[in-house]
Coordinates of C-alpha atoms in Angstrom, one line a residue:
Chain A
X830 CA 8.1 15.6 -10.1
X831 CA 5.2 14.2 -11.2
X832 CA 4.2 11.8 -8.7
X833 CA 2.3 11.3 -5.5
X834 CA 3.2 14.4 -2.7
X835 CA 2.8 14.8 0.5
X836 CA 3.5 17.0 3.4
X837 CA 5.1 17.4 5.6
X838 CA 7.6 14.0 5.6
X839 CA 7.9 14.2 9.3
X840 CA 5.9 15.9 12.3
X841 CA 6.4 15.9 16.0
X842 CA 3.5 16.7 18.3
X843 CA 2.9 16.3 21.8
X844 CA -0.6 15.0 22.7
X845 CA -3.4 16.6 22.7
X846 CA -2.4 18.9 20.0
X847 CA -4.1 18.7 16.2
X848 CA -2.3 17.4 13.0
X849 CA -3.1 18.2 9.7
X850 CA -1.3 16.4 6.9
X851 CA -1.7 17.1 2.8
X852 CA -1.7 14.8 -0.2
X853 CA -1.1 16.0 -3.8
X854 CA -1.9 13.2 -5.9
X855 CA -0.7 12.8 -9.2
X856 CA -2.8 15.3 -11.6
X857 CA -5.0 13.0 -13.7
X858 CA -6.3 10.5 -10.8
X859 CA -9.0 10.8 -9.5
X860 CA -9.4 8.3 -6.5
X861 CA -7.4 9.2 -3.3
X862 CA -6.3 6.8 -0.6
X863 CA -5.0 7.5 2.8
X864 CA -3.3 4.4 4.7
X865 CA -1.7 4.2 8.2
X866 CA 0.9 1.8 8.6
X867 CA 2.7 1.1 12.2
X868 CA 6.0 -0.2 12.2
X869 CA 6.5 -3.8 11.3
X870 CA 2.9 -4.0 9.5
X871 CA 1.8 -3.2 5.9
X872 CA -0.2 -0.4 5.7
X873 CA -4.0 -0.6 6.8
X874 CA -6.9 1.1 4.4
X875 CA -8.5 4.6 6.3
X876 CA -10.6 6.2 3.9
X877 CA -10.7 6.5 0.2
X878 CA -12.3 9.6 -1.8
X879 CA -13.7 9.9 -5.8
X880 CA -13.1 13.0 -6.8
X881 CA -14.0 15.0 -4.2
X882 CA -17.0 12.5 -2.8
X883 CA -15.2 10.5 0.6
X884 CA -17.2 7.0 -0.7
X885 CA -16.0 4.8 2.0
X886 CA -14.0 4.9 5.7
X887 CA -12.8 1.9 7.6
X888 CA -13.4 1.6 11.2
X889 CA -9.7 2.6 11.9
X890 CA -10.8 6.0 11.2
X891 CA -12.2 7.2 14.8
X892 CA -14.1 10.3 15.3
X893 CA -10.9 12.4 16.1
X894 CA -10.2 11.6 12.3
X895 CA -11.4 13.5 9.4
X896 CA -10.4 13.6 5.5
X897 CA -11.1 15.9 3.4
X898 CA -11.0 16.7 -0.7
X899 CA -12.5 19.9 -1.4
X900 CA -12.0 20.5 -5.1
X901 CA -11.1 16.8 -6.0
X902 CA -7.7 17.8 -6.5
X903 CA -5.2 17.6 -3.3
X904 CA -6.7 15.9 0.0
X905 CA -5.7 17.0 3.8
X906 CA -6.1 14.2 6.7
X907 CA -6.7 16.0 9.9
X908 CA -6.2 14.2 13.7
X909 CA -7.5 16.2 16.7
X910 CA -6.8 15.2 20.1
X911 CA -3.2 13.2 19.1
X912 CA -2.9 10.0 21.4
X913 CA -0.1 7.8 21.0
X914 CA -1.5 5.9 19.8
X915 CA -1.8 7.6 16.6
X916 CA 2.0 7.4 16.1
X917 CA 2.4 5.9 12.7
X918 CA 3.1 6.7 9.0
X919 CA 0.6 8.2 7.0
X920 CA 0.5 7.4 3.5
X921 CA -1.5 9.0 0.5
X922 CA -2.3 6.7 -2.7
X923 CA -3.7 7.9 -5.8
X924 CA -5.1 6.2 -8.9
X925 CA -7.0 6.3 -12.3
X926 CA -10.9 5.3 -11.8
X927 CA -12.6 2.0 -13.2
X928 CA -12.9 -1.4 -12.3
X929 CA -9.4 -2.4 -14.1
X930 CA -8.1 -1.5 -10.4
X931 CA -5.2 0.2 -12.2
X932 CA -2.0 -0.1 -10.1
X933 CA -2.0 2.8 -6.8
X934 CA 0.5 5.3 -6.5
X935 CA 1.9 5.9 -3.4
X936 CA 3.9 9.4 -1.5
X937 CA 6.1 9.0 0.2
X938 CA 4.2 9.4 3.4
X939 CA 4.0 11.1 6.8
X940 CA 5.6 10.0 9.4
X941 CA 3.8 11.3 13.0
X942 CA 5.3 11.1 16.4
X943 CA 2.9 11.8 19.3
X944 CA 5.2 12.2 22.6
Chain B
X833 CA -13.2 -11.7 4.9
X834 CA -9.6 -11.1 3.3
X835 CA -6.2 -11.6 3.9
X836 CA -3.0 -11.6 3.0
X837 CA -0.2 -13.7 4.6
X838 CA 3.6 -13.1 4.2
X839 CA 5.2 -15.7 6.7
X840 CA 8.7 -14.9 5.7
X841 CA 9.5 -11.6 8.0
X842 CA 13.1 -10.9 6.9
X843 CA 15.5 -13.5 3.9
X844 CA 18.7 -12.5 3.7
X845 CA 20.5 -13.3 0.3
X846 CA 24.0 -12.8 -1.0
X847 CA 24.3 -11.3 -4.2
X848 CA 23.1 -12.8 -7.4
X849 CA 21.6 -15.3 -5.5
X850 CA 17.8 -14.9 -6.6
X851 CA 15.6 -14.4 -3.5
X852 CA 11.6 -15.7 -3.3
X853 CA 9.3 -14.2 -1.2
X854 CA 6.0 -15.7 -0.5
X855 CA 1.9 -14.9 0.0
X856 CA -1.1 -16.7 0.6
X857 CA -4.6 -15.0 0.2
X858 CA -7.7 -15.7 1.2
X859 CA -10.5 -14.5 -0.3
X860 CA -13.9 -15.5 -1.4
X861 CA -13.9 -13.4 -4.5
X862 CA -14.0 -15.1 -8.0
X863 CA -12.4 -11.6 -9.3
X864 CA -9.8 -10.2 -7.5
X865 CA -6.0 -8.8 -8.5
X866 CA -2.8 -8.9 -6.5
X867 CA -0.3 -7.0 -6.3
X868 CA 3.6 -6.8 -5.2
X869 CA 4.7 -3.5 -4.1
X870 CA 8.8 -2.7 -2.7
X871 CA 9.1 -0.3 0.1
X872 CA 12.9 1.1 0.2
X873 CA 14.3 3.0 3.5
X874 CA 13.1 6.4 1.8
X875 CA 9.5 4.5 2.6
X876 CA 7.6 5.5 -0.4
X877 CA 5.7 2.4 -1.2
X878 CA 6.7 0.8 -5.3
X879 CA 4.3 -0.6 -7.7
X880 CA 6.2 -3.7 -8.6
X881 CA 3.2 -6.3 -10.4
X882 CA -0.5 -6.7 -10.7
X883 CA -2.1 -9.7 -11.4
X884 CA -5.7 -10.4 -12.1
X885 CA -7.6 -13.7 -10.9
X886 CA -8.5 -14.7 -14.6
X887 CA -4.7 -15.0 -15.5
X888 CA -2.7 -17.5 -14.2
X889 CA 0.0 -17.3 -16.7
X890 CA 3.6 -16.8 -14.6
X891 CA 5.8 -14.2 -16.6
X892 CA 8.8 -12.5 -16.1
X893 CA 9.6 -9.0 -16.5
X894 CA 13.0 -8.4 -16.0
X895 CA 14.3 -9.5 -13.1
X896 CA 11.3 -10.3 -11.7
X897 CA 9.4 -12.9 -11.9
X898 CA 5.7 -14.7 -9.8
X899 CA 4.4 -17.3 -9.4
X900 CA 0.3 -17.1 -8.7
X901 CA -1.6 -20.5 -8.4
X902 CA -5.2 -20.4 -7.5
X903 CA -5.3 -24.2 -6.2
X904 CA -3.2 -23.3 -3.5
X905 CA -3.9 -19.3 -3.2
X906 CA -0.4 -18.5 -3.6
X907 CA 1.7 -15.5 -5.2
X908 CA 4.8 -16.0 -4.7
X909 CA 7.8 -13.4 -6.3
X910 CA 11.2 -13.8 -7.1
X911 CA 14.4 -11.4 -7.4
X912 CA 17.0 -13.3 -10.0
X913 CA 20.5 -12.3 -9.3
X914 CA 19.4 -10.6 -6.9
X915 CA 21.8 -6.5 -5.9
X916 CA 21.9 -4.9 -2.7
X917 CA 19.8 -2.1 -4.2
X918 CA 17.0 -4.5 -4.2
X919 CA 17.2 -4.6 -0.1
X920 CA 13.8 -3.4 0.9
X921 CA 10.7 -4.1 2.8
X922 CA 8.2 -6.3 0.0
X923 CA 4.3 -6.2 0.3
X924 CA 1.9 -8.8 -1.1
X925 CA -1.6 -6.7 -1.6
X926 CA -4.7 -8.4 -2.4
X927 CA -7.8 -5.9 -3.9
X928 CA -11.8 -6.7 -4.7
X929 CA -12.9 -4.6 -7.8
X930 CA -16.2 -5.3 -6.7
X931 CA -15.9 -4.8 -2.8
X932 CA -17.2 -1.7 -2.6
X933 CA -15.9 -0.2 -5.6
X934 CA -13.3 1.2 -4.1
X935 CA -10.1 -1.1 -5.1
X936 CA -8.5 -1.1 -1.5
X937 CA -5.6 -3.0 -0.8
X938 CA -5.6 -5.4 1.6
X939 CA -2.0 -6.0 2.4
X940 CA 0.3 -8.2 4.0
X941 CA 2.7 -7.4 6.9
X942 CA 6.0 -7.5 4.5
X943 CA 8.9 -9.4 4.2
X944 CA 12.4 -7.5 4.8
X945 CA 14.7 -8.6 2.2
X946 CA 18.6 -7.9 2.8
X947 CA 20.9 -9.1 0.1
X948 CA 24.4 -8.8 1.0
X949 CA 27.2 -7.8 -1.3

């Protein structure tokens, strides 16, 4: 399989605890997205990395957030302090660089409960 | 700023029947690109279409087909004949190339399409 991966599909924490989650992109891309999306909305923009450089955030991403692409390969999102709030699926996007805005890949995301 | 507007929340079809699901953008971009993306049960989001602001030509690939018109900021898609495989969640994205470089999407909040057999 050749596409976007990501794990794990599903993770149950109670809150307080941390949460790390991973994103394999597809091999050749080198821009990384990570979206949340809450149920009943499209997903929402968090942070987005070139290579291994993390070039932009959105304000969604509170402090308790932190992204990471060592290697420009694989990317891991990493939530301390889980509220409830942070209940939501978690999807990865990778894509092919240049202003052509080639079409995103998506995983098949990570879905997080926080009880 | 933009944004992406899906009013319809949930069109139920029979089968066959072709099913149209609408968006309106805003956006204060001259260049921009759209996209339609499908999001089954199994919730990995589907590339579906991209369209670029420059091209207003409406094709169809398949059984899909859009609609984009600049005058009114619409890109609207349709399922002909439509099958109960095509029952899924449909996002309308909007990206900048120049907004920062970094070719976010910008989506809207979906439109559940059931088509019944």
């Amino acid at each position: 399989d050749t596409g976007v991966s990501q794990n794990p599909r599903h993770k149950i924490t109670k809150r307080g605890q941390n949460v790390t989650f991973r994103c394999d992109p597809i091999s050749e891309h080198n821009r990384l997205y990570w979206y949340r999306q809450t149920l009943g909305q499209g997903p929402e923009f968090l942070t987005y990395f070139q290579n291994e450089a993390q070039l932009e955030k959105s304000r969604l991403l509170s402090d308790r957030f932190s992204a990471e692409r060592p290697k420009g390969s694989f990317s891991t999102l990493e939530i301390q302090r889980t509220e409830q709030g942070d209940s939501a699926m978690y999807l990865c996007a990778s894509s092919v660089g240049g202003l052509g805005n080639t079409e995103a890949f998506f995983g098949q995301g990570t879905r997080l409960t926080v009880v | 700023a933009q944004k992406v507007t899906q009013a319809q929340t949930e069109i139920s079809v029979v089968e066959k029947e072709d099913a149209t699901l609408d968006c309106v953008y805003e956006t204060r971009d001259t260049t921009y690109y759209l996209f339609w993306y499908k999001q089954p049960p199994s919730g990995e989001l589907v590339f579906l279409i991209r369209r670029n602001s420059f091209d207003e030509q409406n094709e169809i690939s398949g059984r899909y087909s859009w609609n984009f018109q600049k005058s009114t900021s619409s890109f609207n898609f349709t399922i002909t004949a439509s099958q109960v495989v095509d029952s899924a969640v449909y996002f309308c994205a909007l990206s900048d190339p120049y907004g920062g470089a970094t070719n976010k999407l910008i989506f809207g909040t979906g439109t559940l399409l059931a088509v019944q057999p």
